[in-house]
XYZ file of C-alpha atoms in Angstrom:
769
model
C 83.721 116.786 83.902
C 84.282 113.019 84.007
C 83.635 111.173 80.750
C 82.592 107.541 80.527
C 85.701 106.510 78.584
C 87.968 108.301 81.071
C 86.345 106.464 84.000
C 86.566 103.088 82.285
C 90.206 103.605 81.269
C 91.082 104.732 84.799
C 89.645 101.539 86.284
C 90.775 99.093 83.592
C 94.405 100.186 83.076
C 96.731 97.487 84.370
C 96.689 96.454 87.111
C 92.886 96.547 87.017
C 91.026 98.213 89.847
C 92.408 100.750 92.314
C 94.056 98.836 95.162
C 96.672 96.157 95.759
C 98.437 94.448 98.662
C 102.025 95.448 99.401
C 104.286 93.510 101.761
C 105.697 95.542 104.651
C 108.594 93.166 105.344
C 111.269 91.881 102.953
C 111.061 88.400 101.481
C 114.239 88.204 99.436
C 116.284 85.472 101.102
C 115.766 82.036 102.623
C 116.028 83.644 106.072
C 113.312 86.169 105.168
C 111.079 83.322 103.985
C 111.649 81.414 107.221
C 110.669 84.483 109.232
C 107.680 85.475 107.113
C 106.207 81.992 107.097
C 107.083 78.658 108.612
C 108.849 78.033 110.957
C 109.328 81.619 112.207
C 105.676 82.631 111.961
C 104.780 80.118 114.688
C 106.468 82.281 117.334
C 104.076 85.272 117.129
C 101.165 82.832 116.726
C 101.902 81.331 120.134
C 102.424 84.758 121.698
C 99.009 85.929 120.426
C 97.419 82.715 121.680
C 98.744 83.464 125.171
C 97.791 87.187 124.987
C 95.203 88.079 122.316
C 96.011 91.797 122.530
C 99.427 91.040 121.031
C 97.664 90.666 117.660
C 98.039 94.442 117.440
C 101.804 94.173 117.944
C 102.581 91.277 115.623
C 100.053 91.773 112.786
C 98.538 94.573 110.721
C 95.145 94.413 112.433
C 95.651 97.783 114.118
C 95.775 99.560 110.766
C 93.271 97.456 108.841
C 89.638 98.369 108.140
C 86.967 96.363 106.358
C 84.738 98.359 104.013
C 81.604 96.213 103.926
C 78.567 96.486 101.653
C 75.766 94.364 100.261
C 75.259 96.758 97.360
C 71.669 97.689 98.222
C 72.101 101.496 98.155
C 75.170 102.288 96.063
C 75.629 106.035 95.578
C 72.548 107.253 93.745
C 72.415 104.051 91.700
C 70.237 102.092 94.103
C 70.292 98.328 94.641
C 72.819 97.303 91.981
C 74.273 94.402 93.928
C 77.596 93.690 95.650
C 79.776 93.101 92.566
C 78.621 96.302 90.869
C 79.338 98.156 94.090
C 82.951 96.942 94.283
C 84.452 99.944 92.388
C 82.918 102.233 95.022
C 84.358 100.180 97.870
C 87.788 100.167 96.231
C 87.456 103.927 95.866
C 86.729 104.172 99.568
C 89.891 102.174 100.198
C 91.875 104.679 98.148
C 90.550 107.550 100.272
C 91.354 105.750 103.523
C 94.938 105.247 102.362
C 95.383 108.661 100.766
C 94.085 110.736 103.645
C 94.888 108.634 106.729
C 97.343 105.896 105.670
C 94.836 103.193 106.657
C 94.868 99.831 104.881
C 91.550 98.468 103.658
C 90.072 95.228 102.380
C 86.814 95.844 100.576
C 84.235 93.146 101.259
C 81.157 92.810 99.078
C 78.593 90.445 100.583
C 75.923 88.485 98.710
C 73.552 89.147 101.592
C 69.975 90.279 101.130
C 68.951 90.541 104.761
C 70.322 92.295 107.811
C 71.063 89.120 109.776
C 73.429 87.795 107.089
C 75.413 91.044 107.064
C 75.556 91.101 110.838
C 76.789 87.503 111.080
C 79.410 88.014 108.366
C 80.836 91.065 110.132
C 80.865 89.271 113.469
C 82.917 86.471 111.949
C 85.381 89.010 110.535
C 86.154 90.654 113.876
C 89.447 88.763 114.475
C 90.874 90.118 111.201
C 90.079 93.816 111.303
C 90.743 96.774 113.555
C 87.482 98.401 112.459
C 84.496 98.041 110.107
C 83.165 100.758 107.818
C 79.635 99.947 106.643
C 78.891 101.404 103.245
C 75.962 101.732 100.836
C 73.469 99.583 102.764
C 69.858 100.666 102.386
C 67.646 101.980 105.172
C 66.152 100.909 107.474
C 68.304 97.739 107.513
C 71.458 99.838 107.916
C 70.268 101.065 111.334
C 69.638 97.555 112.632
C 72.969 96.271 111.273
C 75.029 99.013 112.870
C 73.175 98.910 116.198
C 73.591 95.135 116.613
C 77.231 95.151 115.514
C 78.101 97.924 117.946
C 76.580 95.904 120.771
C 78.258 92.631 119.824
C 81.744 93.636 118.597
C 84.776 95.021 120.394
C 86.071 96.992 117.422
C 84.754 100.311 116.033
C 81.838 100.005 113.586
C 80.860 103.114 111.627
C 78.232 103.580 108.923
C 79.687 106.451 106.953
C 76.550 107.152 104.937
C 74.889 108.070 108.227
C 77.505 109.543 110.484
C 80.074 110.892 108.041
C 77.536 113.260 106.520
C 76.220 114.177 109.970
C 79.665 115.033 111.318
C 80.601 117.345 108.426
C 77.143 118.911 108.148
C 77.252 119.494 111.909
C 80.471 121.490 111.575
C 78.941 123.520 108.762
C 75.851 124.191 110.887
C 77.840 125.292 113.951
C 79.808 127.843 111.965
C 77.016 128.860 109.614
C 74.609 129.703 112.434
C 77.350 131.545 114.293
C 77.980 133.742 111.249
C 74.235 134.272 110.843
C 73.973 135.443 114.458
C 71.751 132.542 115.495
C 71.963 129.778 118.094
C 71.664 126.033 117.689
C 68.942 125.863 120.331
C 66.697 128.450 118.674
C 67.281 127.519 115.019
C 64.310 126.121 113.099
C 65.556 123.350 110.834
C 64.020 121.577 107.856
C 65.604 118.304 106.679
C 64.482 117.081 103.262
C 65.080 113.336 103.084
C 64.358 110.709 105.709
C 66.933 108.025 104.925
C 70.016 106.954 106.827
C 71.937 110.225 106.425
C 68.921 112.376 107.322
C 68.095 110.460 110.504
C 71.764 110.459 111.574
C 72.069 114.194 110.873
C 68.988 114.963 112.967
C 70.329 112.901 115.869
C 73.751 114.535 115.625
C 72.301 118.046 115.418
C 70.385 117.384 118.632
C 73.607 116.262 120.349
C 75.190 119.532 119.194
C 72.457 121.623 120.808
C 69.537 121.768 118.379
C 66.107 121.584 120.010
C 64.493 118.356 118.816
C 61.062 119.939 118.420
C 62.574 122.538 116.044
C 63.395 119.885 113.436
C 60.865 119.153 110.700
C 61.759 116.224 108.453
C 60.293 115.560 105.013
C 60.408 112.585 102.681
C 59.117 112.076 99.147
C 55.525 112.126 100.433
C 55.868 115.348 102.410
C 56.253 116.302 106.064
C 56.626 113.636 108.772
C 53.785 114.733 111.050
C 52.167 113.127 114.079
C 49.544 110.644 112.990
C 50.938 110.029 109.513
C 50.769 106.355 108.519
C 51.914 106.215 104.905
C 55.553 105.310 104.310
C 56.521 105.472 107.974
C 58.983 103.311 109.959
C 60.232 103.495 113.565
C 63.193 105.715 112.601
C 61.014 108.213 110.741
C 58.455 108.128 113.544
C 61.068 109.531 115.951
C 60.925 112.793 113.964
C 57.181 113.071 113.378
C 56.137 116.493 114.650
C 52.926 118.208 115.635
C 52.690 120.704 112.772
C 50.187 122.028 110.262
C 52.827 121.896 107.472
C 52.299 119.123 104.953
C 54.626 120.052 102.068
C 58.282 120.972 101.825
C 57.311 124.482 100.756
C 55.168 124.934 103.861
C 57.837 123.452 106.125
C 60.543 125.790 104.819
C 58.522 128.959 105.458
C 60.325 131.066 108.123
C 62.901 128.309 108.756
C 66.524 129.167 109.593
C 68.224 126.100 108.139
C 67.529 123.841 105.177
C 69.387 120.526 105.001
C 68.947 118.628 101.729
C 69.683 114.908 101.705
C 67.268 113.997 98.976
C 67.322 114.632 95.228
C 68.386 117.242 92.704
C 66.375 120.367 91.927
C 63.556 119.759 94.395
C 63.892 123.241 95.919
C 62.943 126.395 94.014
C 64.193 129.964 94.463
C 60.705 130.899 95.676
C 60.960 128.339 98.476
C 64.262 129.879 99.620
C 62.703 133.335 99.577
C 60.227 132.129 102.171
C 62.975 131.288 104.695
C 63.960 133.562 107.597
C 66.652 136.227 107.328
C 70.242 135.036 106.886
C 69.317 131.416 106.208
C 71.759 128.515 106.146
C 71.236 126.279 103.106
C 72.989 122.890 103.065
C 71.968 121.411 99.700
C 73.895 118.150 99.896
C 72.424 115.915 97.198
C 75.185 114.621 94.888
C 76.201 115.177 92.195
C 73.497 117.816 91.746
C 72.146 119.643 94.797
C 68.522 120.292 95.716
C 68.976 123.772 94.262
C 71.971 124.857 92.132
C 74.420 127.033 94.048
C 74.126 130.032 91.664
C 70.321 129.936 91.904
C 70.463 129.783 95.691
C 72.738 132.790 96.138
C 70.804 134.772 93.534
C 67.497 134.086 95.257
C 68.902 134.789 98.729
C 72.037 136.969 98.707
C 71.934 136.860 102.518
C 72.145 133.059 102.596
C 75.152 130.970 103.547
C 75.120 128.093 101.065
C 76.958 124.771 101.147
C 76.757 121.857 98.719
C 78.498 118.547 98.149
C 80.266 119.927 95.078
C 83.921 120.938 94.859
C 83.347 123.725 92.321
C 81.530 125.973 94.807
C 82.373 127.242 98.300
C 81.652 125.233 101.441
C 81.884 121.683 100.139
C 80.421 119.182 102.616
C 82.489 116.111 101.783
C 82.614 112.948 103.896
C 86.343 112.659 103.264
C 86.667 115.346 105.942
C 85.386 112.767 108.413
C 85.812 109.021 108.022
C 89.607 108.855 107.420
C 90.412 110.891 110.535
C 87.734 109.210 112.657
C 89.069 105.746 111.884
C 92.664 106.949 112.252
C 91.891 108.101 115.778
C 89.704 105.107 116.633
C 92.368 102.639 115.472
C 95.194 104.444 117.242
C 93.203 104.497 120.498
C 92.170 100.866 119.917
C 88.638 102.020 120.584
C 86.015 99.352 121.114
C 83.355 101.469 119.388
C 82.729 104.923 117.924
C 80.880 106.934 120.542
C 78.716 110.018 120.213
C 81.462 111.901 122.028
C 84.002 110.884 119.382
C 81.705 112.070 116.593
C 81.048 115.380 118.362
C 84.802 115.833 118.848
C 85.308 115.342 115.113
C 82.631 117.926 114.327
C 83.993 120.468 116.765
C 87.589 120.041 115.573
C 86.485 120.757 111.999
C 84.455 123.785 113.055
C 87.394 125.169 115.031
C 89.908 124.518 112.262
C 87.825 126.588 109.830
C 88.317 129.618 112.090
C 92.109 129.402 112.049
C 94.409 131.182 109.620
C 94.750 129.083 106.502
C 98.400 128.436 105.520
C 99.574 129.815 102.186
C 100.367 126.272 101.080
C 96.688 125.323 101.403
C 95.550 128.490 99.615
C 97.923 127.663 96.776
C 96.379 124.195 96.454
C 93.084 125.954 95.794
C 94.455 128.341 93.189
C 95.551 131.113 95.541
C 91.979 131.590 96.779
C 91.786 133.823 99.853
C 90.495 131.304 102.375
C 89.374 132.810 105.648
C 86.507 132.129 107.999
C 83.345 133.658 106.623
C 80.260 133.025 104.533
C 82.253 131.296 101.776
C 84.483 129.289 104.105
C 82.615 127.655 106.980
C 84.352 124.264 106.876
C 87.929 123.268 105.963
C 88.873 122.152 102.485
C 89.283 118.395 101.845
C 92.937 118.712 100.744
C 93.944 120.694 103.823
C 96.511 118.360 105.420
C 95.698 119.811 108.847
C 92.290 118.100 108.867
C 93.488 114.639 109.908
C 96.209 116.148 112.115
C 93.553 117.984 114.164
C 90.596 115.644 113.912
C 92.274 112.323 114.702
C 93.812 113.522 118.021
C 90.424 115.000 118.972
C 88.843 111.596 118.332
C 91.574 109.872 120.379
C 91.023 112.281 123.274
C 87.258 111.688 123.180
C 87.772 107.926 123.038
C 89.900 108.058 126.173
C 87.492 110.403 127.965
C 84.456 108.279 127.104
C 86.156 105.102 128.340
C 86.300 103.124 125.079
C 90.057 103.465 124.380
C 92.020 100.326 125.205
C 95.359 102.135 125.249
C 96.489 105.378 126.834
C 97.842 107.824 124.273
C 100.232 110.728 124.904
C 98.439 113.251 122.698
C 101.450 115.517 122.210
C 103.659 112.658 121.087
C 100.796 111.211 119.045
C 100.445 114.485 117.153
C 104.129 114.405 116.216
C 103.977 110.793 115.049
C 100.849 111.471 113.037
C 102.424 114.413 111.263
C 105.509 112.389 110.393
C 103.280 109.644 109.051
C 101.016 111.750 106.863
C 102.453 115.120 105.955
C 104.856 114.628 103.038
C 104.794 113.040 99.647
C 101.009 112.938 99.259
C 99.181 114.939 96.688
C 102.300 116.437 95.149
C 100.971 116.486 91.624
C 97.626 117.807 92.866
C 99.508 120.631 94.530
C 101.005 121.570 91.171
C 97.651 121.406 89.428
C 95.923 123.550 92.002
C 98.713 126.112 91.877
C 98.473 126.186 88.091
C 94.767 127.043 88.270
C 95.515 130.323 90.020
C 96.207 132.088 86.717
C 95.625 130.303 83.445
C 98.733 130.431 81.245
C 99.333 129.334 77.659
C 101.416 126.150 77.503
C 102.762 125.342 74.049
C 103.086 121.771 72.759
C 105.246 121.660 69.585
C 104.144 118.030 69.033
C 100.553 119.137 68.602
C 99.428 116.091 66.617
C 100.848 113.505 69.027
C 98.006 111.374 70.486
C 99.579 111.373 73.949
C 99.793 115.162 73.871
C 96.178 115.437 72.728
C 94.938 113.156 75.516
C 97.011 115.104 78.011
C 95.533 118.367 76.745
C 92.082 117.024 77.495
C 93.110 116.644 81.119
C 94.870 120.021 81.088
C 91.596 121.634 80.018
C 89.383 119.556 82.311
C 91.556 120.416 85.308
C 91.866 124.093 84.371
C 95.660 123.839 84.357
C 96.369 125.962 81.282
C 95.252 126.901 77.805
C 97.058 124.474 75.475
C 98.644 125.865 72.316
C 99.136 123.072 69.788
C 101.699 123.488 67.021
C 101.072 121.607 63.774
C 98.723 121.117 60.858
C 95.290 122.363 61.881
C 93.265 119.818 59.896
C 95.300 116.896 61.242
C 95.146 118.145 64.815
C 91.372 118.649 64.641
C 90.865 115.176 63.171
C 93.004 113.474 65.827
C 91.510 115.622 68.588
C 88.014 114.493 67.629
C 89.112 110.874 68.044
C 90.087 111.495 71.676
C 87.105 113.798 72.380
C 89.263 116.908 72.767
C 87.338 120.151 72.240
C 89.629 122.277 70.053
C 87.459 125.366 70.543
C 88.939 125.657 74.041
C 92.572 125.728 72.908
C 94.779 127.422 70.347
C 96.303 125.881 67.219
C 99.336 127.419 65.510
C 100.753 126.387 62.123
C 104.316 127.295 61.213
C 103.791 128.015 57.495
C 100.810 130.304 58.011
C 101.784 131.894 61.294
C 101.460 135.696 60.985
C 104.618 136.267 63.039
C 106.843 133.924 61.018
C 108.760 136.751 59.226
C 109.453 138.427 62.555
C 110.609 135.118 64.072
C 113.040 134.668 61.158
C 114.538 138.110 61.730
C 114.798 137.551 65.468
C 116.522 134.174 65.070
C 118.900 135.686 62.494
C 119.690 138.541 64.898
C 120.377 136.128 67.743
C 122.487 133.630 65.770
C 124.108 135.635 62.954
C 127.474 135.617 64.684
C 127.151 131.900 65.375
C 127.204 130.795 61.771
C 123.583 131.176 60.668
C 122.338 133.141 57.650
C 118.859 134.606 57.131
C 117.958 131.790 54.727
C 119.225 129.210 57.222
C 117.212 130.918 59.959
C 114.058 130.514 57.887
C 114.817 126.835 57.272
C 115.702 126.227 60.911
C 112.335 127.535 62.046
C 110.666 124.614 60.312
C 111.802 122.676 63.416
C 108.703 122.752 65.676
C 110.796 122.842 68.843
C 112.817 125.828 67.638
C 109.674 127.592 66.407
C 107.960 126.879 69.747
C 110.946 128.196 71.673
C 110.747 131.400 69.630
C 107.049 131.754 70.517
C 107.918 131.495 74.212
C 110.911 133.801 73.810
C 108.684 136.490 72.265
C 105.823 135.988 74.741
C 103.428 134.453 72.212
C 103.215 131.535 74.668
C 104.087 131.338 78.357
C 105.730 127.910 78.564
C 106.648 124.886 76.472
C 106.546 121.095 76.925
C 107.971 118.765 74.279
C 110.172 115.702 73.703
C 107.946 112.724 72.901
C 109.133 112.284 69.324
C 112.827 113.233 69.399
C 115.827 112.239 71.453
C 116.496 114.352 74.531
C 119.725 116.047 73.284
C 118.142 116.835 69.908
C 115.163 118.361 71.697
C 116.900 120.438 74.331
C 119.545 121.879 71.979
C 117.261 124.129 69.859
C 115.419 125.293 72.976
C 118.621 126.548 74.551
C 119.645 128.244 71.286
C 116.685 130.583 71.685
C 115.811 130.674 75.396
C 118.720 132.218 77.310
C 119.823 131.015 80.705
C 118.926 133.082 83.725
C 121.409 135.719 84.918
C 124.214 134.081 86.875
C 123.475 130.614 85.506
C 125.907 128.944 83.126
C 124.387 125.480 82.719
C 120.942 123.935 82.361
C 120.282 120.745 84.310
C 117.612 118.066 84.651
C 115.968 117.331 88.006
C 113.684 114.390 88.783
C 111.238 114.431 91.659
C 110.923 110.971 93.226
C 107.943 110.235 95.489
C 108.303 106.912 97.350
C 105.055 105.119 98.159
C 106.317 103.881 101.508
C 107.990 107.010 102.940
C 106.515 110.406 103.744
C 109.296 112.269 101.939
C 110.125 113.743 98.549
C 113.496 113.439 96.847
C 114.996 115.598 94.103
C 117.714 113.990 91.952
C 120.109 116.010 89.745
C 121.569 116.221 87.157
C 119.839 113.304 85.440
C 119.637 114.494 81.814
C 122.009 117.233 80.624
C 125.593 117.508 81.912
C 127.761 114.451 81.258
C 130.697 115.192 83.570
C 130.111 118.478 85.383
C 132.956 120.337 87.073
C 132.915 121.223 90.754
C 131.612 124.716 89.902
C 128.892 123.231 87.729
C 127.878 120.745 90.439
C 127.417 123.628 92.873
C 125.258 125.439 90.321
C 123.216 122.288 89.683
C 122.622 122.011 93.428
C 121.323 125.585 93.612
C 118.863 124.901 90.785
C 117.681 121.655 92.373
C 117.208 123.369 95.737
C 115.093 126.040 94.068
C 112.974 123.320 92.456
C 112.412 121.709 95.873
C 111.124 124.997 97.260
C 108.638 125.190 94.381
C 107.103 122.048 95.876
C 107.020 123.623 99.362
C 109.970 121.476 100.452
C 112.840 123.007 102.419
C 115.955 121.636 100.652
C 118.564 119.546 102.436
C 121.324 118.915 99.924
C 123.739 115.979 99.820
C 126.574 115.721 97.284
C 126.919 112.028 96.516
C 130.015 109.937 95.916
C 131.333 106.441 96.549
C 133.320 108.115 99.352
C 132.098 109.676 102.593
C 133.926 112.682 104.027
C 137.361 111.808 102.681
C 137.218 108.046 103.233
C 138.682 107.565 99.761
C 141.043 109.848 97.872
C 140.463 110.151 94.149
C 139.957 112.917 91.615
C 136.235 112.121 91.341
C 135.541 112.374 95.075
C 137.822 115.414 95.336
C 135.656 117.146 92.696
C 132.583 116.547 94.840
C 134.298 117.888 97.959
C 135.258 121.047 96.072
C 131.651 121.456 94.899
C 130.484 121.439 98.524
C 132.869 124.230 99.431
C 131.853 126.290 96.402
C 128.178 125.908 97.262
C 128.744 126.921 100.888
C 130.462 130.062 99.653
C 127.632 130.898 97.260
C 124.754 129.919 99.589
C 125.998 129.712 103.189
C 122.457 129.375 104.586
C 121.607 126.347 102.472
C 121.577 123.092 104.473
C 124.125 121.063 102.481
C 127.087 118.770 102.980
C 129.200 116.046 101.353
C 130.764 114.160 99.880
C 128.841 111.129 101.142
C 127.476 107.793 100.039
C 123.816 107.586 99.035
C 122.628 105.488 101.988
C 124.369 107.852 104.406
C 122.582 110.773 102.761
C 119.032 109.446 103.051
C 119.276 107.693 106.448
C 119.576 110.441 109.076
C 120.347 107.986 111.871
C 123.374 106.723 109.932
C 124.568 110.183 108.944
C 124.203 111.673 112.404
C 125.425 108.535 114.184
C 128.555 107.907 112.120
C 129.312 111.504 111.126
C 128.011 113.725 113.949
C 130.136 116.627 112.679
C 128.122 116.867 109.441
C 126.184 120.095 108.993
C 123.413 118.229 107.165
C 120.682 117.303 109.635
C 117.475 115.360 109.121
C 118.542 113.387 106.064
C 118.897 114.727 102.541
C 116.048 115.340 100.148
C 118.100 116.901 97.312
C 120.650 114.436 95.926
C 123.416 115.774 93.669
C 125.168 113.057 91.673
C 128.797 113.378 90.534
C 128.014 112.771 86.839
C 125.285 111.955 84.346
C 126.053 108.220 84.391
C 125.267 107.802 88.076
C 122.263 110.153 88.136
C 120.566 108.724 85.054
C 121.130 105.125 86.164
C 119.762 105.890 89.629
C 116.500 107.464 88.492
C 115.938 104.820 85.796
C 116.386 102.035 88.335
C 114.061 103.681 90.832
C 111.321 104.287 88.280
C 111.624 100.795 86.764
C 111.711 98.767 89.972
C 108.470 100.331 91.212
C 107.340 101.665 94.550
C 107.958 105.261 93.529
C 106.295 107.938 91.442
C 108.661 109.960 89.268
C 107.922 113.480 88.013
C 110.184 115.078 85.438
C 112.626 115.758 84.059
C 112.367 119.325 85.328
C 114.727 121.535 83.330
C 116.443 124.145 85.509
C 118.439 127.120 84.287
C 116.511 128.589 81.299
C 115.067 132.070 81.770
C 111.625 130.858 80.711
C 109.794 127.603 81.490
C 110.653 125.014 78.859
C 110.609 121.314 79.699
C 111.684 118.231 77.779
C 109.915 114.918 78.287
C 111.439 111.505 77.937
C 110.272 109.734 74.766
C 108.473 107.044 76.796
C 106.484 109.630 78.777
C 102.841 108.908 79.641
C 99.792 111.158 79.560
C 100.249 111.754 83.300
C 103.882 112.786 82.727
C 102.799 115.363 80.156
C 100.087 116.720 82.446
C 102.479 116.985 85.395
C 105.118 118.875 83.424
C 102.467 121.131 81.899
C 101.265 122.002 85.396
C 104.817 122.680 86.556
C 105.487 124.839 83.494
C 102.308 126.817 84.162
C 103.304 127.418 87.787
C 106.763 128.589 86.696
C 105.180 130.933 84.162
C 103.000 132.420 86.895
C 106.041 132.970 89.107
C 107.927 134.570 86.232
C 105.028 136.939 85.520
C 104.753 137.831 89.195
C 108.508 138.434 89.444
C 108.490 140.561 86.285
C 105.549 142.624 87.529
C 107.315 143.184 90.834
C 110.527 144.298 89.086
C 108.598 146.717 86.872
C 106.817 148.160 89.903
C 110.118 148.662 91.728
C 111.570 150.387 88.657
C 108.548 152.690 88.463
C 108.904 153.617 92.149
C 112.577 154.464 91.630
C 111.714 156.626 88.631
C 109.047 158.472 90.605
C 111.574 159.114 93.379
C 114.032 160.403 90.794
C 116.648 157.751 91.637
């Protein structure tokens, strides 16, 4: 659930809005300035003047889309004007960038008639590689798109029409196939007669639906031959010779219902009148024409899709427009043809029938995703969508004669994957994994406002059940201030905790030979971090996240006094995940928080822990041991220690892709590593960076996070036998949420591993081993 204050804070936090402009070339020196602007900029200007197509080589036009609106039909809000529609257009820009790496300028026009919008877009053609029309009311939207497509030489696409049609078309192809019906014979009712409805009907006909089998309804009932009220030329195209006058009458014995209208306008009784094995696409947002649970209860034989993410078969336009524009831009298409839209639909329908990778299933909480009644179209966060759909669009553009460049589709697929596949959605991956099995994540700083705000997100996202440690009355008072529902979480108080006497005895047992008495054990447990660690140790919580109010060493020390290290591990270490905004790659830096001057043996152990962390993020580790020296170029005790660590690691994990010692730039630039040091066993550039000491590692991650251009997740504590993580004191709400999600995922893995070990033990006992 999205609250008003959450939405306003999201949009108003600095910098305001959701998008910015980032330079793609350096401008740090006088030479850079001379190249970026005068006099150097004159050279490409003259080249483009001589050959206008060179604008795609020397400028960003080929990756730039205008999202244009006049604000006359914004979401379900109606004609709220261009300025009020700007947050939606910025949101569209975010989706273009997130899913297809396309840059966007949002353009809100103070234009109340179609001709003004058309002329404005025509004047913008030199700037943009494509135009996405958005939230323009019907019937003007049809005229605007039709005239722009005739007059411009760049792709123009009205997503409200065609995006919905493309995704709904894929759902219809697969849904009717599963129902044992054909497109040509299916009887279809479309409720709604606006832009999306008309476009869907046209697209369905292209896909094989018989035009006469479509009955369209608007707010006044069926569009029938001879009707005069509320008609326009676009509605008239779908007026049918029929006795039906109401939606209820139209739906009787129909095979498909497509809702593009308003919430709760369809009743269970109306669904019961449909033919056997009906396909119900109730696509009104945010609430469908009939709630999903009501639809499947009324018709257990129905295949049901909605626009919502909390039910199966979400029809979401993000499955369409990013990939369509990616392909259209890369083919330099002069327009978006019907063939390109059909190719997009068919690629989505085909992808849904393929085996779904485990990594995608994990994103959706381990859900068993396979082609069937509850999975007729791919999921929006399936990274294969753009990788399949965009090449299909490129192929169709070339075949239909609108591509201005010839594209090697095999090579294009490789370049596209390199461009899009890594670094995106990392934190979402964690969150979706965490949802698979809800764990209890303990927060010893239960009355900290940042923790409380984070817990609201943890609950909203279904990441975990928070357990807050502290004074109940204070926590409930502060929670109310941030609108946190404490009935959905647990609160534990040290003084009144029923297990306190047992915790005292357990701590005394563990530490009695390390200088602690029973009385001292009782006093020590007044430390919330120590008490929380004991709760995790004794399985009264599954994981722990803390550190906002105490220094890192003072926080981690009591945790490690109670939580033992895993078998074979002698040191804990801190790993940071670094996600650059400009490179499709993740980096794991260690040890950034714990070990001041690790030995060679300890460095090798730190590398093993960091490599394991990388795999948790579905990244195959490539480990580089860093130094100021590369492969013996300088002889010193510090570089010798790093060289020894490499040899120790190769003995312990010979299959791990690792090498060193090497300088940092050599490690992350594969062309430099492989060009200068072809003998190195590390191929492809490193993604796990092991620093020689805490000084270098801590300085490196602090610089990266402070200078910008990267997202940092962590610190991730490796080594302890149970998931406990220590935040930096300056951590944000997002930092707390990310570590809580990671802790929950680790707790799930630990439970799974423990269950597997117990099962193996039971099998051995049954065999009499």
